mmCIF file of C-alpha atoms in Angstrom:
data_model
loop_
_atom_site.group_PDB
_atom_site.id
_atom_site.type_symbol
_atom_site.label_atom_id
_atom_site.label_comp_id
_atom_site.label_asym_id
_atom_site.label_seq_id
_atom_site.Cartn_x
_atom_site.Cartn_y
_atom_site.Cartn_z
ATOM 1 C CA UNK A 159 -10.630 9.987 2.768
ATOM 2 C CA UNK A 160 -7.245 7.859 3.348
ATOM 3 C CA UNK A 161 -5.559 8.738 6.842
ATOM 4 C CA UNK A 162 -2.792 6.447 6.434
ATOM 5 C CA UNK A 163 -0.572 5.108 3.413
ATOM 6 C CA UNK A 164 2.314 2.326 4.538
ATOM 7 C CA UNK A 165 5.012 1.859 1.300
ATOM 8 C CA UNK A 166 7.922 -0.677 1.716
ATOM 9 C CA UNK A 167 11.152 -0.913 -0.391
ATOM 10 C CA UNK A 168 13.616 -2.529 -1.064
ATOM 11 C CA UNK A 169 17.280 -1.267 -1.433
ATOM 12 C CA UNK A 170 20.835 -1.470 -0.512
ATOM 13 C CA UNK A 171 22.723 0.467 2.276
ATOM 14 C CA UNK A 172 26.546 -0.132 2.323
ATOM 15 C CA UNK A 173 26.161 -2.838 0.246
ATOM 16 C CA UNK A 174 23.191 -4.978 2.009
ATOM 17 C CA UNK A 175 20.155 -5.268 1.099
ATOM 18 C CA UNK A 176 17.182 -3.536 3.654
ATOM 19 C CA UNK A 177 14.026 -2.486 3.714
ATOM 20 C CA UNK A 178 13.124 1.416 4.239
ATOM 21 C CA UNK A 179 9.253 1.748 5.574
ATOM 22 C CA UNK A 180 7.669 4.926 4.392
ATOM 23 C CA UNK A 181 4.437 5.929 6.308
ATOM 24 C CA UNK A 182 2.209 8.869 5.438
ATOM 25 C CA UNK A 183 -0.223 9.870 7.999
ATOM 26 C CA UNK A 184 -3.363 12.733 8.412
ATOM 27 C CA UNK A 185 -5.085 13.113 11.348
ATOM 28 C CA UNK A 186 -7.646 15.940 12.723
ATOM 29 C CA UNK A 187 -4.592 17.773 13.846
ATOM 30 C CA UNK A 188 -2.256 17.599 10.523
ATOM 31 C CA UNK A 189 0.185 15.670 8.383
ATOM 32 C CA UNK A 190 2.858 13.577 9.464
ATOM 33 C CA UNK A 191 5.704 10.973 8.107
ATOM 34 C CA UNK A 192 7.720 8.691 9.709
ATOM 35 C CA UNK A 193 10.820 6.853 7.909
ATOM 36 C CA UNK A 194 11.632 3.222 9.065
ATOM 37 C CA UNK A 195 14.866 1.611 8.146
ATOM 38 C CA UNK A 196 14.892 -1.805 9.164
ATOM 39 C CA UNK A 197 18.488 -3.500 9.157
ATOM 40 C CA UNK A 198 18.190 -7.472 9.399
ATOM 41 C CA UNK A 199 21.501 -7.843 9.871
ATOM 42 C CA UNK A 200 21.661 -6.591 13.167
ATOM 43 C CA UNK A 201 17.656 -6.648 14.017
ATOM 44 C CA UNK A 202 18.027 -2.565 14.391
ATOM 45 C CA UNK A 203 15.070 -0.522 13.273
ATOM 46 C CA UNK A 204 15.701 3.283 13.335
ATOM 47 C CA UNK A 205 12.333 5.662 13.057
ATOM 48 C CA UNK A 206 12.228 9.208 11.887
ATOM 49 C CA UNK A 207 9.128 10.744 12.744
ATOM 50 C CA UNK A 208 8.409 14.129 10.558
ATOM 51 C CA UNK A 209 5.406 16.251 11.694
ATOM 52 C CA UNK A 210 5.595 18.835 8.567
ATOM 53 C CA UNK A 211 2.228 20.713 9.408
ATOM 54 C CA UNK A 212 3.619 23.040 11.129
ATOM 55 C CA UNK A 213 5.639 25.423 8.078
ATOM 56 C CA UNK A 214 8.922 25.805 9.826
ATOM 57 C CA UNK A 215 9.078 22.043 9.703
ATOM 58 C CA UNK A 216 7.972 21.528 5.870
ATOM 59 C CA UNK A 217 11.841 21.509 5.127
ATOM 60 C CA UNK A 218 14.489 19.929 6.822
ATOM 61 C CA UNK A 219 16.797 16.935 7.391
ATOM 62 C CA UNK A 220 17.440 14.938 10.423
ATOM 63 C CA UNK A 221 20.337 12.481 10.690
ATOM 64 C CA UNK A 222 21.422 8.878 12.727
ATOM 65 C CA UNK A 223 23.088 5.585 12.076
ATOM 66 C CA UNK A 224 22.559 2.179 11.170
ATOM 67 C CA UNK A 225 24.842 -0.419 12.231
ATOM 68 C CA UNK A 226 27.532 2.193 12.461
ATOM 69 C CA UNK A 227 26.459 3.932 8.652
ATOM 70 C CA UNK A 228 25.223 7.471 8.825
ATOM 71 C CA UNK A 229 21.996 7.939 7.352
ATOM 72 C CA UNK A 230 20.018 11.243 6.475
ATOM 73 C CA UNK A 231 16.865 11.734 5.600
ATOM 74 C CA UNK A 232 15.804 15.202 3.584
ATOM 75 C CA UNK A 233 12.587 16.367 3.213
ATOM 76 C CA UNK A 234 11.192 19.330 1.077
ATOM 77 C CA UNK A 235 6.937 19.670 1.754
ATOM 78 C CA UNK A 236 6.482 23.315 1.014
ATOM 79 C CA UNK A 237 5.089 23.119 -2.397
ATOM 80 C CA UNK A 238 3.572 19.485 -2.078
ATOM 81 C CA UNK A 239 -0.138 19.078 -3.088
ATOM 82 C CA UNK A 240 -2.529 16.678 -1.875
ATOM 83 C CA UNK A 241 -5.491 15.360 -4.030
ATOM 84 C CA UNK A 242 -6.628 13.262 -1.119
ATOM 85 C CA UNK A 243 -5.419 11.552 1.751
ATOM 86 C CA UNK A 244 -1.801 11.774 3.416
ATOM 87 C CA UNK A 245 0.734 11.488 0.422
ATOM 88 C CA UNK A 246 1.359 14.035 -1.772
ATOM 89 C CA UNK A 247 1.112 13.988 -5.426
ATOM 90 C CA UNK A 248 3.689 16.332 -6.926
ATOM 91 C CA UNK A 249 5.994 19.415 -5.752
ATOM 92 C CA UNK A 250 7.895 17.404 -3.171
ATOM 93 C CA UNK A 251 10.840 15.021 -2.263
ATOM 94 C CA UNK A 252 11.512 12.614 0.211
ATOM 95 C CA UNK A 253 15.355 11.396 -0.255
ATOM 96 C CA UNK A 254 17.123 8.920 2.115
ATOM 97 C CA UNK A 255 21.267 9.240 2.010
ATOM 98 C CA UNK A 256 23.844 7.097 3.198
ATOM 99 C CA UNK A 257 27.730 8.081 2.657
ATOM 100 C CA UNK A 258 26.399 9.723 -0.147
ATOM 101 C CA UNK A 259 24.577 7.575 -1.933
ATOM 102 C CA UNK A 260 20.987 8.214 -2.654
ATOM 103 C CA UNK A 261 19.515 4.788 -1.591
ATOM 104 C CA UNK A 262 15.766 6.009 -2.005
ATOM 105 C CA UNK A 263 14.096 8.824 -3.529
ATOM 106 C CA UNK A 264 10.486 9.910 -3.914
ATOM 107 C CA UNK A 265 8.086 12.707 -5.447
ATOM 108 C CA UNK A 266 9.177 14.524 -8.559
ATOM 109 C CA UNK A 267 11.473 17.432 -7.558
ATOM 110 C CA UNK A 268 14.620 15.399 -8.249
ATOM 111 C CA UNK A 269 16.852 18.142 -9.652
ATOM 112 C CA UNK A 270 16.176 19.911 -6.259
ATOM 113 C CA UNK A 271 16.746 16.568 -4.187
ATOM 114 C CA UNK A 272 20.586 16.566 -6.113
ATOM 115 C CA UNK A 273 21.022 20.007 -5.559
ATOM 116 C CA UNK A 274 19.927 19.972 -1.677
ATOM 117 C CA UNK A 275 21.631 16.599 -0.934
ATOM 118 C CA UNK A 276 24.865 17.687 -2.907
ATOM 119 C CA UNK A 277 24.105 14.078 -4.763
ATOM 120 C CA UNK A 278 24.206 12.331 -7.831
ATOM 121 C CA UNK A 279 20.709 10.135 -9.177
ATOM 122 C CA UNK A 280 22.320 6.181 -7.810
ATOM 123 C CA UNK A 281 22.809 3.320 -10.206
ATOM 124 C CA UNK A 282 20.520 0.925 -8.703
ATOM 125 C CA UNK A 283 17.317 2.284 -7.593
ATOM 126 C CA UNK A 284 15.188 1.258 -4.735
ATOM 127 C CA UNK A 285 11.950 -1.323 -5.337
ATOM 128 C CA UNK A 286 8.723 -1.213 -4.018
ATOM 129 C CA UNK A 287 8.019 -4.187 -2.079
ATOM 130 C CA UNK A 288 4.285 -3.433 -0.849
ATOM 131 C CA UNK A 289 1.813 -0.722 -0.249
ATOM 132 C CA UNK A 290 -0.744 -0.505 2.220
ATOM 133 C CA UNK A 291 -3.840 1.762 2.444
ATOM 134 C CA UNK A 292 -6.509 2.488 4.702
ATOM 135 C CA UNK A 293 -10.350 3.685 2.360
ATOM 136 C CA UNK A 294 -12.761 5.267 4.032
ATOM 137 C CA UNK A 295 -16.190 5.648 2.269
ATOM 138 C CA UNK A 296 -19.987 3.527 2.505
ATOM 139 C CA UNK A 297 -20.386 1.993 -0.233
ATOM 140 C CA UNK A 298 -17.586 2.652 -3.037
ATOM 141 C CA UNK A 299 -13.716 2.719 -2.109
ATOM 142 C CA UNK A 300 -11.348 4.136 -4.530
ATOM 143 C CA UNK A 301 -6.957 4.539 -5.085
ATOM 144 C CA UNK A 302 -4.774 4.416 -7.701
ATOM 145 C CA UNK A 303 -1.999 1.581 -8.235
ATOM 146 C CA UNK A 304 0.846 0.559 -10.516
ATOM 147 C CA UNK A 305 1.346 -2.986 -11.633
ATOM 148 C CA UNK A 306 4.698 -4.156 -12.642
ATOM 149 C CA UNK A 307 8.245 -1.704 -12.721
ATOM 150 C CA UNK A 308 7.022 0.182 -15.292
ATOM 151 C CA UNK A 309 3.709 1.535 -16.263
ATOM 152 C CA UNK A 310 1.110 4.319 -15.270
ATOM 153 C CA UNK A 311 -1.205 4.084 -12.434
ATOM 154 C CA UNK A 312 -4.550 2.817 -12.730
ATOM 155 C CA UNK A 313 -8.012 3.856 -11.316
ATOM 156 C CA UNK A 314 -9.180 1.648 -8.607
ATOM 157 C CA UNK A 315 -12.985 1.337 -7.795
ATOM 158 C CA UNK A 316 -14.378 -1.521 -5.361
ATOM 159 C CA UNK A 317 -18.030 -1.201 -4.695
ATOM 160 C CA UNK A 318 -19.600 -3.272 -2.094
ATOM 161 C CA UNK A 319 -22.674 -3.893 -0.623
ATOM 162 C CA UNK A 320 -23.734 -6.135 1.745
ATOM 163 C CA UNK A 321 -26.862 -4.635 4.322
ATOM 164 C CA UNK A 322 -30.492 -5.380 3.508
ATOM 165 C CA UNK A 323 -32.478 -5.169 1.518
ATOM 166 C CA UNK A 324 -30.468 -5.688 -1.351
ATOM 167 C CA UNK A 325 -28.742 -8.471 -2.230
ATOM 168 C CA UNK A 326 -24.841 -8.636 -1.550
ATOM 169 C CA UNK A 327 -22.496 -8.433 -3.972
ATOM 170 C CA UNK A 328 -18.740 -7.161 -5.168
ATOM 171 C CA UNK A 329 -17.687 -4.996 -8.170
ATOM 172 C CA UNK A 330 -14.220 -4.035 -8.524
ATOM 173 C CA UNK A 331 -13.424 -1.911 -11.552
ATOM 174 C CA UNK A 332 -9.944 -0.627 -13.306
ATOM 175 C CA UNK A 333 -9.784 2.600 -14.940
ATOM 176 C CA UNK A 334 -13.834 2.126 -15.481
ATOM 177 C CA UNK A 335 -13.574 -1.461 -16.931
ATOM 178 C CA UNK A 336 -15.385 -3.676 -14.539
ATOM 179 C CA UNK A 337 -12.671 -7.044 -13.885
ATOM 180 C CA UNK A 338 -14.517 -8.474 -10.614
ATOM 181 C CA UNK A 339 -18.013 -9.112 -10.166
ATOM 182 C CA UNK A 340 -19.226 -11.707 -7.388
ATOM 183 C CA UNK A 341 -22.917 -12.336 -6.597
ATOM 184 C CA UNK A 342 -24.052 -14.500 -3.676
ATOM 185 C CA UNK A 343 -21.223 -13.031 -1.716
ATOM 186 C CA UNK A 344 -22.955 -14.330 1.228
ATOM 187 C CA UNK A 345 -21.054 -17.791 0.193
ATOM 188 C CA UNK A 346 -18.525 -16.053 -1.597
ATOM 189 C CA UNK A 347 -17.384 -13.728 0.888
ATOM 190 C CA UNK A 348 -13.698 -14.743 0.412
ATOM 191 C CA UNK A 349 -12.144 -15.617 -2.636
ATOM 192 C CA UNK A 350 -9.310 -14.370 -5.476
ATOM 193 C CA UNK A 351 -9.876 -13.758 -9.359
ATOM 194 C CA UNK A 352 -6.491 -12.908 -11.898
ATOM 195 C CA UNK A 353 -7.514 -10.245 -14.200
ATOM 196 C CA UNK A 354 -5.970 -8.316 -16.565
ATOM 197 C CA UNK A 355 -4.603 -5.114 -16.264
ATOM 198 C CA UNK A 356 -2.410 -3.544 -19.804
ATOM 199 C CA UNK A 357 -1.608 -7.122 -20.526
ATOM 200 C CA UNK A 358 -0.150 -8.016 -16.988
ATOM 201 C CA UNK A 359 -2.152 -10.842 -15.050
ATOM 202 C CA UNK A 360 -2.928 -9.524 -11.869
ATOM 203 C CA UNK A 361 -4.450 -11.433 -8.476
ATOM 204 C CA UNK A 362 -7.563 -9.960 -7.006
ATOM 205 C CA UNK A 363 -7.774 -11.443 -3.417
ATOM 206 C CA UNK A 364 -11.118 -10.374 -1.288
ATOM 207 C CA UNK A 365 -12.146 -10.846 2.369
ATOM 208 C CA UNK A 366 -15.267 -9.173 3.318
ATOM 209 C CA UNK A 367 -16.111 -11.590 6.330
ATOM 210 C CA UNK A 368 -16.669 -8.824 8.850
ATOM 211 C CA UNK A 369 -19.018 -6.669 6.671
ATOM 212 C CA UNK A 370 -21.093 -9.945 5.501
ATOM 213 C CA UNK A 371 -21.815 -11.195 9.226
ATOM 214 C CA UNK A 372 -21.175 -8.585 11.141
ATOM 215 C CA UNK A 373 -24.106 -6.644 10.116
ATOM 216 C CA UNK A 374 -26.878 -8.551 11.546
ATOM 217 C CA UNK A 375 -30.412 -6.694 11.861
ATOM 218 C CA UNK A 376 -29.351 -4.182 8.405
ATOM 219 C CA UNK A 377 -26.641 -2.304 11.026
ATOM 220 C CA UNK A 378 -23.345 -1.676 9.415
ATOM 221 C CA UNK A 379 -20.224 -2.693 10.698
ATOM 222 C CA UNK A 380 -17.835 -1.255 12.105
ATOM 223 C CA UNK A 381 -15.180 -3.931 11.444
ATOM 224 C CA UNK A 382 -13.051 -3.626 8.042
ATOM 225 C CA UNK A 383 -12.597 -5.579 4.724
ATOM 226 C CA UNK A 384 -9.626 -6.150 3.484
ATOM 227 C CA UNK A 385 -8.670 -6.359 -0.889
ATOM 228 C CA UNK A 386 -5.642 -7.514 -2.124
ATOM 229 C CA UNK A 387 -3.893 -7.108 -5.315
ATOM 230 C CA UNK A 388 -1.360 -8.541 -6.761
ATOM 231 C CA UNK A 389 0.912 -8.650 -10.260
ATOM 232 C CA UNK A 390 1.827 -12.434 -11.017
ATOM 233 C CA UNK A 391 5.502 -12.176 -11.164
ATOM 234 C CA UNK A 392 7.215 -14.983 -13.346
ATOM 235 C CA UNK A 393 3.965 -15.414 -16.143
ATOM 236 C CA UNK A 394 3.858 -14.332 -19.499
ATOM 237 C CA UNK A 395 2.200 -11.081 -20.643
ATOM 238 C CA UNK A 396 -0.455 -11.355 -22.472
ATOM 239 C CA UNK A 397 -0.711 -15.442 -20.790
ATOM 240 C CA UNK A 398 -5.482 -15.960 -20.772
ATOM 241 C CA UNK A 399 -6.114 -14.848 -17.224
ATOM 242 C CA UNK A 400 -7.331 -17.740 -15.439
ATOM 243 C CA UNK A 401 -10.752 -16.655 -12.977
ATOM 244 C CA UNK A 402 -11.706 -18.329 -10.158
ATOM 245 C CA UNK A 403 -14.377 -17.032 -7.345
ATOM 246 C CA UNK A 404 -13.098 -19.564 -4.841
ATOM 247 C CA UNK A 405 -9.929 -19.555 -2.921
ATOM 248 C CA UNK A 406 -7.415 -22.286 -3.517
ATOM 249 C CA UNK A 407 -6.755 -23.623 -0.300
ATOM 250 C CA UNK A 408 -3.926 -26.030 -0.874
ATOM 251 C CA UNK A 409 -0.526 -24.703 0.085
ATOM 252 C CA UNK A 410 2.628 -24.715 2.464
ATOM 253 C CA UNK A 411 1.365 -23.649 5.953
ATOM 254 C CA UNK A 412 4.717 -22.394 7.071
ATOM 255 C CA UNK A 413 5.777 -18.838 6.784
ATOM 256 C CA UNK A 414 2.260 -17.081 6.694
ATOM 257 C CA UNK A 415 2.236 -15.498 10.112
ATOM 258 C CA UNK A 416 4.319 -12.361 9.031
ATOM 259 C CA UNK A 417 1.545 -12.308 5.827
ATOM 260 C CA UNK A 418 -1.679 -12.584 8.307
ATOM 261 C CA UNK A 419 -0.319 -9.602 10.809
ATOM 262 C CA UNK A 420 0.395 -7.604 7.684
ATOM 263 C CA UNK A 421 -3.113 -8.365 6.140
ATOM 264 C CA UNK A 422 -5.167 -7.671 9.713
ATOM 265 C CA UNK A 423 -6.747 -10.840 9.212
ATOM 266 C CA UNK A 424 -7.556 -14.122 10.380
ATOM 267 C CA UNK A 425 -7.411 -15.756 7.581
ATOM 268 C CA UNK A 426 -4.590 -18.414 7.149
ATOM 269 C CA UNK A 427 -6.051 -18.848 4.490
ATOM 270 C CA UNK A 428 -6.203 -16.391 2.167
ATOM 271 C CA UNK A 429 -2.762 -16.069 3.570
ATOM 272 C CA UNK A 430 -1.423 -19.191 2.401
ATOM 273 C CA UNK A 431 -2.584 -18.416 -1.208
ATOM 274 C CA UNK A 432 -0.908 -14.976 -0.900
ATOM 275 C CA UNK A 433 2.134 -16.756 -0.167
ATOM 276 C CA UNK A 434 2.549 -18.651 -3.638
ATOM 277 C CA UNK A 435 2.596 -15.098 -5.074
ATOM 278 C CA UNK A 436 6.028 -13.103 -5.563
ATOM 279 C CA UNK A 437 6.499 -9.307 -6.591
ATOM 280 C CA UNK A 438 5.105 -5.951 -5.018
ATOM 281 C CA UNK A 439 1.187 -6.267 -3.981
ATOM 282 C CA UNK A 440 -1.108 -3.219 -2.843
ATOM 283 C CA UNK A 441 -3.526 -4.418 0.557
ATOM 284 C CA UNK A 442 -6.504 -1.796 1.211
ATOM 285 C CA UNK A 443 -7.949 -2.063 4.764
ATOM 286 C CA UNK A 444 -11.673 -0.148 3.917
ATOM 287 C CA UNK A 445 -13.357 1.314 6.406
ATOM 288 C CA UNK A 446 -17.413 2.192 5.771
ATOM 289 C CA UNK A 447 -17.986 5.716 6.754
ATOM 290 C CA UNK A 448 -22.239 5.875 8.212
#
């Protein structure tokens, strides 16, 4: 079960370019949402926090401002359905105004978005800078992605294992076609592969440090892995993949600190080969459930 899905975009709010931080959350207690809009201009971050499990609040809109702009935020949760975790899969919108201009927009109820927000669908729609996840499960951890602008979303498997007495080793599969497989992960416990995934090369980056020594004496840990993935932005489709089980170490230093804190790990790095990378990337934190 996922308890908390983090999606960053990209888009423009009188004119400059920002970044609006969606966060899904489910806890014992219910659902939640918050909305981030981060202005760099100014260093001003503005949070909406939505709490929709209660059914007068499954509707609504809240208002503020940003640098002087007003902002709203609508919301529409009463038909939304869940297949697992915290974000819904269909019957719902999330929409994100600014002097009328829809600046973001997500679920599938669009025609009700317009006819709520008294809008129009914007010329220049927002992008997806990163998504974050947090798996739960013991040995196999599962989501769905999209690679590239355009395309449907694929299957996501990783299975792990790493106590005694079996041997360690990674699997990470795409819609049921197995693209990662490491053995001796003891020594291989870190470590990026580029697959293919409909013809786009994609970077498979791997840390499962904690799990690997962390679980002396067969006793799971409680610690989490982190998986990476990436589209190459800038190469060829259809470009031979090029697989490696090692992690290129060579790189600029500088600028990785913002890329370790969003990872949650110590790994410069793993970092510093993320950084070479451009284009939206999904992280998974997975947690083992015992």
């Amino acid at each position: 079960m996922q308890n908390l899905v983090t999606c960053q975009y990209e888009t423009k709010i009188a004119g400059l370019c920002r970044h609006i931080t969606i966060t899904w959350l489910k806890t014992s207690t219910g659902q939640g949402l918050s909305v981030t809009i981060d202005d760099p201009s100014c260093q001003y971050t503005c949070k909406v926090k939505l709490k929709p499990w209660s059914f007068w609040k499954r509707r609504g809109t809240k208002s503020f401002e940003v640098c002087g702009r007003k902002v709203e935020v609508f919301w529409d949760l009463l038909s939304a359905k869940y297949a697992f975790g915290p974000e819904p899969q269909e019957g719902y919108f999330v929409a994100v105004i600014c002097n009328g201009d829809v600046v973001l927009l997500l679920g599938d109820k669009n025609e009700e978005a317009y006819r709520q927000t008294k809008t129009k669908p914007s010329v220049i729609e927002a992008t997806l800078i990163s998504r974050k996840e947090h798996v739960f499960g013991k040995k196999h951890f599962s989501t769905k992605a999209q690679f590239g602008e355009t395309g449907k979303a694929h299957d996501i498997v990783i299975e792990c294992q790493t106590t005694a007495p079996k041997p360690p080793y990674l699997c990470i599969t795409v819609d049921k076609q197995l693209l990662v497989q490491v053995k001796n992960l003891e020594w291989k416990f870190r470590g990026n592969q580029t697959v293919q995934v409909d013809g786009t090369p994609v970077e498979v980056f791997w840390d499962v440090h904690n799990w690997i020594f962390n679980s002396a004496g067969g006793r799971p840990s409680n610690a989490n892995a982190i998986f990476m993935f990436q589209a190459c932005a800038g190469v060829e489709e259809g470009s031979p993949a090029k697989k490696t089980n090692a992690v290129n170490w060579s790189g600029n230093l500088n600028g990785n600190i913002s890329l370790m804190k969003l990872a949650g790990t110590r790994s410069l790095k793993l970092a510093t080969n993320m950084s070479n990378l451009n284009g939206s990337f999904l992280m998974l934190h997975a947690w083992r459930n015992e």
